[in-house]
Coordinates of C-alpha atoms and ligand atoms in Angstrom, one line a residue:
M232 CA -123.7 16.2 -112.7
S233 CA -124.8 16.1 -116.3
I234 CA -122.6 14.0 -118.3
S235 CA -122.7 14.1 -122.0
N236 CA -121.2 12.1 -124.8
D237 CA -119.8 15.2 -126.6
K238 CA -116.1 14.6 -126.3
W239 CA -113.6 17.3 -125.6
L240 CA -112.9 19.3 -128.8
W241 CA -110.1 21.8 -128.2
W242 CA -111.5 24.8 -130.0
K243 CA -115.0 24.4 -128.5
D244 CA -114.0 23.4 -125.0
G245 CA -110.7 25.2 -124.7
V246 CA -109.6 28.8 -124.2
I247 CA -107.7 30.6 -126.9
Y248 CA -105.0 33.2 -126.2
Q249 CA -103.9 35.8 -128.7
I250 CA -100.2 36.6 -128.8
Y251 CA -99.0 39.7 -130.7
P252 CA -95.5 38.2 -131.2
R253 CA -93.6 41.5 -131.5
S254 CA -94.7 42.3 -128.0
F255 CA -94.7 39.1 -126.1
Y256 CA -91.2 38.4 -125.1
D257 CA -87.9 39.2 -126.8
S258 CA -85.3 36.5 -126.4
N259 CA -82.3 38.2 -128.2
G260 CA -82.4 41.8 -127.1
D261 CA -83.3 43.5 -130.4
G262 CA -86.4 45.0 -128.8
I263 CA -88.8 42.8 -130.8
G264 CA -90.6 39.8 -129.4
D265 CA -89.9 36.6 -131.2
I266 CA -90.6 32.9 -131.5
R267 CA -87.9 31.8 -129.0
G268 CA -89.4 34.3 -126.7
I269 CA -92.7 32.6 -127.0
I270 CA -91.1 29.2 -126.4
E271 CA -89.4 30.6 -123.3
K272 CA -92.7 31.5 -121.8
I273 CA -94.4 28.3 -122.4
D274 CA -94.4 27.5 -118.7
Y275 CA -96.3 30.8 -118.1
L276 CA -99.0 29.7 -120.7
E277 CA -99.2 26.4 -119.0
Y278 CA -99.7 28.1 -115.7
L279 CA -102.5 30.2 -117.1
G280 CA -104.0 27.1 -118.5
I281 CA -104.9 28.1 -122.0
D282 CA -105.4 25.5 -124.7
A283 CA -104.3 27.3 -127.9
V284 CA -102.4 30.3 -128.9
W285 CA -103.3 32.4 -132.0
L286 CA -100.2 34.1 -133.2
S287 CA -100.6 37.4 -135.1
P288 CA -98.7 36.9 -138.4
I289 CA -95.1 35.7 -138.3
N290 CA -94.6 35.2 -142.0
R291 CA -92.0 37.0 -144.0
S292 CA -93.0 40.6 -144.2
P293 CA -91.6 44.1 -144.9
M294 CA -93.6 45.1 -141.8
D295 CA -95.4 48.0 -143.4
D296 CA -98.5 46.9 -141.4
F297 CA -96.4 44.9 -138.9
G298 CA -96.9 41.5 -140.5
Y299 CA -100.3 42.0 -141.9
D300 CA -98.4 42.5 -145.2
I301 CA -97.0 39.1 -146.1
K302 CA -94.4 38.6 -148.8
D303 CA -93.9 34.8 -148.4
Y304 CA -96.6 32.8 -146.8
R305 CA -94.4 29.8 -146.5
R306 CA -91.5 31.3 -144.7
I307 CA -91.0 32.6 -141.2
E308 CA -90.0 36.2 -140.8
S309 CA -86.3 36.3 -139.7
I310 CA -87.1 39.1 -137.1
F311 CA -89.1 36.4 -135.4
G312 CA -86.6 33.6 -135.8
T313 CA -85.7 30.7 -138.0
E314 CA -87.7 27.9 -139.5
A315 CA -86.1 25.6 -137.0
D316 CA -87.3 27.9 -134.1
F317 CA -90.8 27.5 -135.5
D318 CA -90.6 23.8 -135.7
E319 CA -89.4 23.7 -132.1
L320 CA -92.4 25.9 -131.1
I321 CA -94.9 23.6 -132.8
K322 CA -93.2 20.5 -131.1
K323 CA -93.0 22.0 -127.7
F324 CA -96.4 23.4 -127.7
H325 CA -97.9 20.1 -129.1
D326 CA -96.1 18.2 -126.4
K327 CA -98.0 20.2 -123.8
N328 CA -101.1 19.9 -125.8
I329 CA -101.3 23.5 -126.7
K330 CA -102.6 24.1 -130.2
I331 CA -101.3 26.8 -132.7
I332 CA -103.4 29.1 -134.6
F333 CA -102.0 31.0 -137.6
D334 CA -103.2 34.3 -138.8
L335 CA -104.1 34.0 -142.5
V336 CA -103.9 37.4 -144.2
M337 CA -105.5 36.7 -147.5
N338 CA -107.4 39.6 -148.6
H339 CA -104.1 41.1 -149.7
T340 CA -100.3 40.3 -149.9
S341 CA -97.5 42.6 -149.4
S342 CA -96.5 44.5 -152.6
S343 CA -93.1 42.8 -152.4
H344 CA -94.7 39.4 -152.7
L345 CA -93.4 37.7 -155.9
W346 CA -96.8 37.2 -157.1
F347 CA -97.4 41.0 -157.1
V348 CA -94.0 41.7 -158.5
E349 CA -94.8 39.5 -161.5
S350 CA -98.3 40.8 -161.7
R351 CA -97.3 44.4 -162.0
S352 CA -94.5 43.7 -164.5
S353 CA -96.7 43.6 -167.6
K354 CA -100.3 43.4 -168.7
T355 CA -99.7 40.1 -170.3
N356 CA -98.0 38.4 -167.3
P357 CA -99.7 35.2 -166.3
K358 CA -100.2 36.5 -162.8
R359 CA -101.6 39.8 -164.0
D360 CA -105.2 38.8 -163.0
W361 CA -104.1 37.6 -159.6
Y362 CA -104.6 41.2 -158.4
I363 CA -107.2 43.7 -159.4
W364 CA -106.0 46.0 -162.1
Q365 CA -108.0 48.7 -163.8
K366 CA -107.5 51.4 -166.4
A367 CA -108.3 54.9 -165.5
R368 CA -111.9 55.8 -166.1
R369 CA -112.3 59.1 -168.0
G370 CA -108.7 60.0 -167.0
K371 CA -109.6 59.4 -163.3
Y372 CA -109.6 56.7 -160.7
P373 CA -111.5 53.5 -161.6
N374 CA -114.2 54.2 -159.0
N375 CA -114.7 56.0 -155.7
W376 CA -113.4 53.3 -153.3
R377 CA -111.2 54.5 -150.5
A378 CA -108.5 52.6 -148.6
A379 CA -109.2 51.8 -144.9
F380 CA -105.8 53.2 -144.0
G381 CA -106.2 56.5 -145.9
G382 CA -106.6 57.9 -149.4
R383 CA -107.8 56.2 -152.5
A384 CA -108.1 52.4 -152.7
W385 CA -106.4 52.7 -156.2
E386 CA -102.7 53.1 -156.7
Y387 CA -101.4 54.2 -160.2
D388 CA -98.5 52.0 -161.3
K389 CA -96.2 53.5 -163.8
I390 CA -94.8 50.2 -165.2
T391 CA -98.1 49.4 -167.0
G392 CA -100.0 52.6 -166.7
E393 CA -102.9 51.1 -164.7
Y394 CA -104.3 51.2 -161.1
Y395 CA -104.3 48.3 -158.6
L396 CA -106.7 48.0 -155.8
H397 CA -105.6 48.1 -152.2
S398 CA -108.2 48.1 -149.4
F399 CA -105.5 49.0 -146.8
L400 CA -102.0 50.4 -147.4
K401 CA -100.7 50.8 -150.9
Q402 CA -98.1 48.3 -149.9
Q403 CA -101.0 45.8 -149.4
P404 CA -102.5 45.1 -152.9
D405 CA -105.8 43.1 -152.7
I406 CA -105.6 39.6 -154.4
N407 CA -108.2 38.6 -156.9
W408 CA -110.1 35.7 -155.4
R409 CA -112.2 35.4 -158.5
N410 CA -109.1 34.1 -160.3
K411 CA -109.0 30.3 -160.1
E412 CA -105.2 29.9 -160.4
L413 CA -104.8 32.4 -157.6
R414 CA -107.3 30.6 -155.4
D415 CA -105.4 27.4 -155.9
A416 CA -102.1 28.9 -155.1
V417 CA -103.5 30.4 -151.8
F418 CA -104.9 27.0 -151.0
E419 CA -101.6 25.4 -151.7
D420 CA -100.1 27.7 -149.1
I421 CA -102.8 26.9 -146.6
K422 CA -102.1 23.2 -147.1
F423 CA -98.5 23.7 -146.6
W424 CA -99.2 24.9 -143.0
L425 CA -101.7 22.3 -142.3
D426 CA -99.1 19.7 -143.2
R427 CA -96.6 21.4 -141.0
G428 CA -99.0 20.9 -138.1
I429 CA -100.9 24.2 -137.7
D430 CA -104.1 23.5 -135.9
G431 CA -106.3 26.4 -137.0
F432 CA -106.5 29.7 -138.7
R433 CA -107.8 33.2 -137.9
L434 CA -108.9 34.7 -141.2
D435 CA -108.0 38.4 -141.4
V436 CA -110.8 40.5 -142.8
V437 CA -112.6 37.6 -144.2
N438 CA -115.5 39.7 -145.4
W439 CA -113.4 41.7 -147.8
F440 CA -112.1 38.9 -149.9
I441 CA -114.4 39.4 -153.0
K442 CA -115.2 42.7 -154.6
D443 CA -118.1 43.7 -156.7
E444 CA -117.7 42.3 -160.2
K445 CA -118.6 45.6 -161.8
L446 CA -116.6 47.6 -159.3
R447 CA -119.6 49.9 -158.7
N448 CA -119.1 53.1 -156.7
N449 CA -119.9 52.9 -153.0
P450 CA -122.8 55.2 -152.0
Y451 CA -122.0 57.9 -149.5
M452 CA -123.6 58.2 -146.0
I453 CA -124.7 61.3 -144.2
G454 CA -122.3 62.8 -141.6
Y455 CA -118.7 63.7 -141.4
S456 CA -115.7 61.6 -140.4
P457 CA -112.0 62.5 -140.6
R458 CA -111.6 59.4 -142.7
V459 CA -113.5 59.5 -145.9
Y460 CA -113.6 55.8 -145.9
D461 CA -116.0 55.9 -142.9
M462 CA -118.4 58.1 -144.9
Q463 CA -119.1 55.5 -147.5
N464 CA -121.5 52.6 -147.3
H465 CA -119.3 49.6 -148.2
I466 CA -121.7 47.6 -150.1
Y467 CA -119.5 47.0 -153.1
D468 CA -116.0 46.6 -151.6
R469 CA -117.0 44.4 -148.6
N470 CA -119.4 41.6 -147.8
R471 CA -120.0 40.3 -151.3
P472 CA -122.0 37.2 -151.5
E473 CA -119.5 35.3 -153.6
T474 CA -117.1 35.3 -150.6
H475 CA -119.1 32.5 -149.1
D476 CA -118.2 30.3 -152.0
V477 CA -114.6 30.7 -151.3
L478 CA -115.2 29.9 -147.7
K479 CA -117.0 26.7 -148.7
D480 CA -114.0 25.6 -150.7
F481 CA -111.7 26.5 -147.8
R482 CA -113.9 24.5 -145.4
K483 CA -113.6 21.4 -147.7
L484 CA -109.9 21.7 -147.6
L485 CA -109.8 22.0 -143.8
D486 CA -112.1 19.0 -143.4
N487 CA -109.5 16.8 -145.0
Y488 CA -107.6 17.2 -141.8
S489 CA -108.7 16.3 -138.4
E490 CA -109.8 18.8 -135.7
R491 CA -108.5 21.9 -137.6
M492 CA -110.4 25.1 -136.8
S493 CA -111.1 28.4 -138.5
V494 CA -112.3 31.7 -137.0
G495 CA -113.1 34.8 -139.1
E496 CA -112.4 38.4 -138.4
V497 CA -115.6 39.8 -139.8
F498 CA -114.8 43.4 -139.6
S499 CA -117.6 45.9 -139.1
P500 CA -117.5 49.4 -137.6
P501 CA -119.3 50.3 -134.4
P502 CA -121.8 49.2 -133.2
G503 CA -120.7 45.8 -134.8
D504 CA -122.7 43.6 -137.0
P505 CA -123.5 40.2 -135.4
R506 CA -125.8 39.2 -138.2
L507 CA -123.1 39.7 -140.8
S508 CA -120.6 37.7 -138.6
S509 CA -123.1 34.8 -138.3
E510 CA -123.4 34.6 -142.1
F511 CA -119.8 33.4 -142.2
L512 CA -120.8 30.3 -140.2
G513 CA -123.0 29.3 -143.2
N514 CA -125.3 26.4 -142.2
G515 CA -123.1 25.8 -139.1
K516 CA -121.0 23.2 -140.9
D517 CA -120.1 24.4 -144.4
Q518 CA -118.2 27.6 -143.9
L519 CA -116.1 28.9 -140.8
D520 CA -116.2 27.2 -137.5
M521 CA -116.4 30.5 -135.7
A522 CA -116.5 34.3 -136.4
F523 CA -115.8 37.2 -134.2
D524 CA -118.6 39.5 -133.3
F525 CA -117.1 42.9 -132.2
S526 CA -120.2 44.2 -130.5
L527 CA -118.7 44.1 -127.1
M528 CA -115.6 46.0 -128.2
Y529 CA -117.8 49.0 -129.0
V530 CA -120.2 49.1 -126.1
K531 CA -120.3 51.3 -122.9
W532 CA -120.4 49.7 -119.4
N533 CA -124.0 48.7 -118.9
A534 CA -125.4 45.4 -117.9
K535 CA -128.5 45.8 -120.1
T536 CA -126.4 46.6 -123.2
F537 CA -124.2 43.7 -122.5
Y538 CA -127.2 41.5 -122.2
K539 CA -128.7 42.6 -125.5
K540 CA -125.5 42.3 -127.4
I541 CA -124.6 38.9 -126.1
S542 CA -128.1 37.4 -126.3
N543 CA -128.4 38.8 -129.8
W544 CA -125.2 37.2 -130.9
L545 CA -126.0 33.8 -129.4
E546 CA -129.4 33.7 -131.1
L547 CA -127.8 34.4 -134.5
I548 CA -125.6 31.3 -134.4
P549 CA -126.9 28.7 -136.8
S550 CA -127.8 25.4 -135.4
G551 CA -124.7 23.2 -135.5
G552 CA -122.6 26.4 -135.3
W553 CA -120.6 27.5 -132.3
P554 CA -120.1 31.0 -130.9
C555 CA -117.0 32.6 -129.6
H556 CA -116.5 35.8 -127.5
V557 CA -113.8 38.4 -127.6
L558 CA -113.2 41.6 -125.6
S559 CA -109.8 42.8 -126.8
N560 CA -107.4 42.4 -129.6
H561 CA -104.5 44.1 -131.4
D562 CA -106.8 46.6 -133.2
Q563 CA -108.9 48.1 -130.5
P564 CA -108.3 49.9 -127.2
R565 CA -107.8 47.4 -124.3
Q566 CA -110.9 46.5 -122.3
A567 CA -109.3 47.9 -119.0
S568 CA -109.0 51.3 -120.8
R569 CA -112.3 51.1 -122.6
F570 CA -114.1 50.4 -119.3
Y571 CA -112.0 52.6 -117.2
K572 CA -113.7 53.9 -114.0
K573 CA -111.7 55.6 -111.4
N574 CA -111.0 53.2 -108.5
Y575 CA -113.2 50.5 -110.1
T576 CA -111.4 49.4 -113.3
D577 CA -110.0 46.3 -111.7
E578 CA -113.4 45.3 -110.4
R579 CA -114.8 45.7 -113.9
C580 CA -112.0 43.6 -115.3
R581 CA -113.0 40.9 -112.8
I582 CA -116.6 41.0 -114.1
L583 CA -115.4 40.7 -117.6
A584 CA -113.2 37.8 -116.8
V585 CA -116.1 35.9 -115.2
L586 CA -118.4 36.8 -118.0
L587 CA -115.9 35.8 -120.8
L588 CA -115.1 32.4 -119.1
T589 CA -118.7 31.5 -118.2
L590 CA -120.5 32.3 -121.4
K591 CA -121.5 29.7 -124.0
G592 CA -118.8 30.0 -126.6
T593 CA -115.1 29.8 -127.0
P594 CA -113.3 32.6 -125.1
F595 CA -110.5 34.6 -126.7
I596 CA -108.1 36.3 -124.4
Y597 CA -105.7 38.9 -125.6
Y598 CA -102.2 38.9 -124.1
G599 CA -102.0 41.1 -121.1
E600 CA -105.8 41.1 -120.6
E601 CA -105.2 38.6 -117.8
I602 CA -103.3 41.2 -115.7
G603 CA -105.6 44.1 -116.7
M604 CA -103.1 45.8 -118.9
R605 CA -104.1 49.3 -120.0
D606 CA -103.4 51.1 -123.3
G607 CA -100.0 52.7 -123.3
K608 CA -99.6 56.4 -123.9
I609 CA -97.4 56.7 -127.0
S610 CA -96.0 60.1 -128.0
R611 CA -96.3 61.2 -131.6
S612 CA -92.6 60.6 -132.1
K613 CA -92.8 57.0 -130.9
L614 CA -95.8 56.0 -133.0
R615 CA -95.2 52.9 -135.2
D616 CA -98.7 52.1 -136.5
P617 CA -99.1 53.6 -140.1
L618 CA -102.7 54.2 -139.2
G619 CA -101.8 56.3 -136.1
K620 CA -99.2 58.2 -138.1
K621 CA -101.7 59.1 -140.8
Y622 CA -104.7 60.1 -138.6
W623 CA -102.9 61.6 -135.5
P624 CA -104.3 63.3 -133.5
F625 CA -107.9 62.3 -134.4
F626 CA -107.0 58.7 -134.1
K627 CA -103.9 57.6 -132.3
G628 CA -103.6 54.3 -134.0
R629 CA -103.3 50.9 -132.5
D630 CA -99.9 51.1 -130.8
P631 CA -101.4 51.8 -127.3
E632 CA -102.9 48.2 -127.2
R633 CA -99.8 46.7 -128.6
T634 CA -97.2 47.7 -125.9
P635 CA -94.9 45.0 -124.6
M636 CA -96.1 42.4 -122.2
Q637 CA -95.5 43.4 -118.5
W638 CA -93.6 40.5 -117.1
K639 CA -92.0 41.9 -114.0
N640 CA -90.9 45.0 -112.1
A641 CA -87.5 45.3 -114.0
D642 CA -86.1 47.2 -116.8
N643 CA -88.6 47.3 -119.7
A644 CA -91.0 45.2 -117.6
G645 CA -88.7 42.2 -118.3
F646 CA -89.8 42.2 -122.0
T647 CA -86.4 42.9 -123.5
C648 CA -82.8 43.7 -122.4
G649 CA -82.6 46.0 -125.4
V650 CA -84.7 49.0 -126.5
P651 CA -88.4 47.9 -126.8
W652 CA -89.9 48.6 -130.3
L653 CA -92.8 50.4 -128.5
P654 CA -92.5 51.9 -125.1
V655 CA -93.5 49.8 -122.1
N656 CA -96.5 51.1 -120.2
R657 CA -95.3 53.1 -117.3
D658 CA -97.5 51.2 -114.8
Y659 CA -95.4 48.0 -115.3
W660 CA -93.9 48.3 -111.7
K661 CA -97.3 47.8 -110.1
R662 CA -99.0 45.7 -112.9
N663 CA -97.0 42.8 -114.0
I664 CA -97.2 39.0 -114.2
D665 CA -94.6 38.2 -111.6
K666 CA -96.5 40.3 -109.0
Q667 CA -99.8 38.8 -109.8
I668 CA -98.6 35.2 -109.8
H669 CA -97.8 35.8 -106.2
E670 CA -101.0 37.4 -105.2
K671 CA -103.7 34.9 -104.4
N672 CA -106.6 37.2 -105.4
S673 CA -104.9 38.8 -108.4
L674 CA -106.8 39.1 -111.7
L675 CA -104.2 36.8 -113.3
N676 CA -105.1 34.1 -110.7
L677 CA -108.8 34.7 -111.3
Y678 CA -108.3 33.9 -115.0
K679 CA -106.3 30.9 -114.1
Y680 CA -109.0 29.7 -111.7
L681 CA -111.9 30.3 -114.0
I682 CA -110.0 28.6 -116.9
E683 CA -109.4 25.6 -114.6
L684 CA -113.1 25.5 -113.4
R685 CA -114.3 25.7 -117.0
R686 CA -112.1 22.8 -117.9
K687 CA -113.5 20.7 -115.0
E688 CA -117.2 21.5 -115.5
Y689 CA -118.9 20.3 -118.6
N690 CA -121.9 22.6 -118.1
L691 CA -119.6 25.7 -118.1
R692 CA -118.4 24.6 -121.5
R693 CA -121.3 23.1 -123.2
G694 CA -124.3 23.7 -121.1
E695 CA -127.1 25.6 -122.6
I696 CA -127.3 29.3 -121.7
V697 CA -130.5 30.9 -120.4
F698 CA -130.6 34.4 -119.2
L699 CA -132.3 35.3 -115.9
E700 CA -131.7 38.9 -114.9
K701 CA -131.3 41.0 -118.0
G702 CA -129.6 43.9 -116.8
D703 CA -132.4 46.2 -115.8
S704 CA -131.3 46.4 -112.2
G705 CA -127.7 46.5 -113.2
V706 CA -127.4 42.8 -112.7
L707 CA -126.8 40.3 -115.5
S708 CA -127.3 36.6 -114.7
Y709 CA -127.8 33.4 -116.5
M710 CA -127.8 29.6 -116.1
R711 CA -125.4 27.3 -117.8
G712 CA -127.1 24.0 -118.1
D713 CA -129.4 23.4 -115.1
E714 CA -126.3 23.5 -112.9
F715 CA -124.5 26.8 -112.8
E716 CA -126.1 30.1 -112.1
I717 CA -123.8 33.1 -112.8
A718 CA -124.6 36.6 -111.5
L719 CA -122.8 39.7 -112.3
N720 CA -123.4 43.0 -110.6
F721 CA -122.3 45.7 -113.1
D722 CA -123.1 48.5 -110.6
N723 CA -121.3 50.2 -107.9
G724 CA -124.1 49.5 -105.3
V725 CA -125.4 46.5 -103.4
K726 CA -128.1 44.4 -105.0
Q727 CA -130.5 41.8 -103.5
Y728 CA -130.3 38.7 -105.6
F729 CA -132.6 35.6 -105.4
P730 CA -130.8 32.5 -106.8
R731 CA -133.2 30.3 -108.8
S732 CA -132.8 27.4 -106.4
H733 CA -132.9 27.2 -102.7
D734 CA -130.5 24.3 -102.5
S735 CA -127.4 25.9 -103.9
E736 CA -124.0 26.7 -102.9
I737 CA -121.5 29.4 -104.0
V738 CA -118.7 27.9 -106.0
F739 CA -116.9 31.2 -106.4
S740 CA -117.3 34.9 -105.6
T741 CA -115.1 37.9 -106.3
E742 CA -116.1 38.9 -102.7
M743 CA -114.4 35.9 -101.0
F744 CA -116.3 36.2 -97.7
S745 CA -119.8 36.5 -99.1
K746 CA -122.4 33.7 -98.4
V747 CA -125.9 32.8 -99.9
T748 CA -128.9 31.9 -97.9
E749 CA -132.4 32.5 -99.1
S750 CA -131.4 35.5 -101.0
K751 CA -128.0 37.0 -101.6
I752 CA -126.6 40.4 -101.3
L753 CA -124.4 41.2 -104.3
Q754 CA -121.7 43.6 -103.3
P755 CA -120.8 46.4 -105.8
Y756 CA -119.2 44.8 -108.8
E757 CA -119.5 41.3 -107.4
A758 CA -119.4 38.3 -109.7
V759 CA -120.6 35.1 -108.3
I760 CA -121.0 31.5 -109.6
I761 CA -123.6 29.4 -107.9
R762 CA -124.2 25.8 -108.2
H763 CA -127.6 24.2 -107.9
N764 CA -127.4 21.1 -105.8
Q765 CA -130.5 19.2 -106.7
Q766 CA -129.4 18.9 -110.2
R767 CA -126.1 17.7 -109.0
N768 CA -127.5 14.8 -106.9
S769 CA -130.0 13.7 -109.4
Ligands
TEU1081 O1 -108.0 44.5 -139.4 C1 -109.1 45.1 -140.1 C2 -109.3 46.5 -139.9 O2 -109.5 47.3 -140.8 C3 -109.5 47.1 -138.5 O3 -109.4 46.2 -137.5 C4 -108.7 48.3 -138.3 O4 -107.5 48.0 -137.8 C5 -109.4 49.1 -137.2 O5 -110.7 49.5 -137.8 C6 -108.8 50.4 -137.0 O6 -109.7 51.5 -137.4 C7 -107.2 43.5 -139.8 C8 -106.1 43.2 -138.9 O7 -106.5 42.8 -137.6 C9 -105.2 44.5 -138.7 O8 -104.3 44.4 -137.7 C10 -104.7 44.7 -140.1 O9 -104.0 45.9 -140.1 C11 -105.7 44.8 -141.2 O10 -106.7 43.8 -141.0 C12 -105.1 44.7 -142.5 O11 -104.6 43.4 -142.7
CA1082 CA1 -86.1 39.6 -130.7

């Protein structure tokens, strides 16, 4: 077995699990998941075997965007619990060697953040320039920018008769990263959490931090979309080069602490933009540790497309940098729904599990993904997401992928003894954690098995990746190091497959009974992990 000196580094070798706290587990019956709920489920997380949790925001917030609108970066939102609850969470998780990643929402604050309250109070307030204020231009909006969540990006404020910029809701004013004092204040808040023991950060919409200095109009693109925002080419309100200077400073701050991690949400619309994401890794050492590429969130089920997207992303990682992979999150339809195929959805979910956990790069799992949770159907009257409310029925918002975790076949799927903030998906009686824990071959136990295998096998974590079958025949396969050969049949038909070594054994297959001799028959939707023996003995 190839042994290397690279020692275990949690965010490179481990598996990261995203929790949307509102929907994970409600400990006090108010229908909203909370910190105590997460603590109570620590045994489950340990069972699954994950190494770190990323918590969607739990800071104090008026919840206009369910936590992505923060009014106090240093306090825990009371809906989620107390400061003591949070300290207990850190302590208990660290005792079990599970790291905690915070969501840094630092493109904007809530409009009820004291910084903004001061900033809007007068044109001469010392914090005026902490946000982006503009006079009307020729009696109109300062420029043509639109908010991603609807309407103009400029909100007129009566108090001083000027407009402020908000890239999302009007309750989410954008902060001015060009202002040195603001930058220092934000960094102080980050330090606060580092000192309190936070292990890493996911940076919300990191590619929107800095706006064009001259606030130039975005050009329009051809074509129609119900959201005017999508008709603009966002060259002036996103992806500005100066953002990278902010990240270099941020990295210096992080590097003062040991083994802290950062991952950026580099937002881009379909089909995704891996090149843009890779730019946020800088030279591989001087900006973010990792960045999300959302290409796989936007693709159709096709081995060749998967090959192209994945290989492209991996090639773009700067030397010294490290990739990560994500299939679902709180903003996009769940993978089981995106890749829905009558009678075969579960098989597809298995392929995705094997793929995610055998690729080179840190895997991110979204809560519920491990039991194949589907998007919920939410009626108009039950919608909570402001984006869904605004664009219904063109876009139903993000509530469907945020429904409560399905723990067991009991009232509200065992999520709450009260009324859940979003309805539980009706399939909870047949799809839940309790059931899948007890089924040897469940998707959940597949995730558990693969996470364990990955932990044991250096080459599954750090081995180089070399693609073999590139999807032309419906099969995607690749080597990890010179030890593991992974073959995934994306098709609903049998395929002949020739392992690259005659002396090999099957470590794992989703078709438990299958064997390999000279060649192997891949069953429909079979995923197999083969070990090359020669390598092992040498
Ligand atoms: O998301 C950025 C964002 O604009 C998209 O993910 C958006 O939700 C999607 O395109 C739907 O069309 C981040 C957070 O992940 C999201 O939850 C927040 O609402 C948003 O930023 C604002 O902070
Ligand atoms: Ca609660």
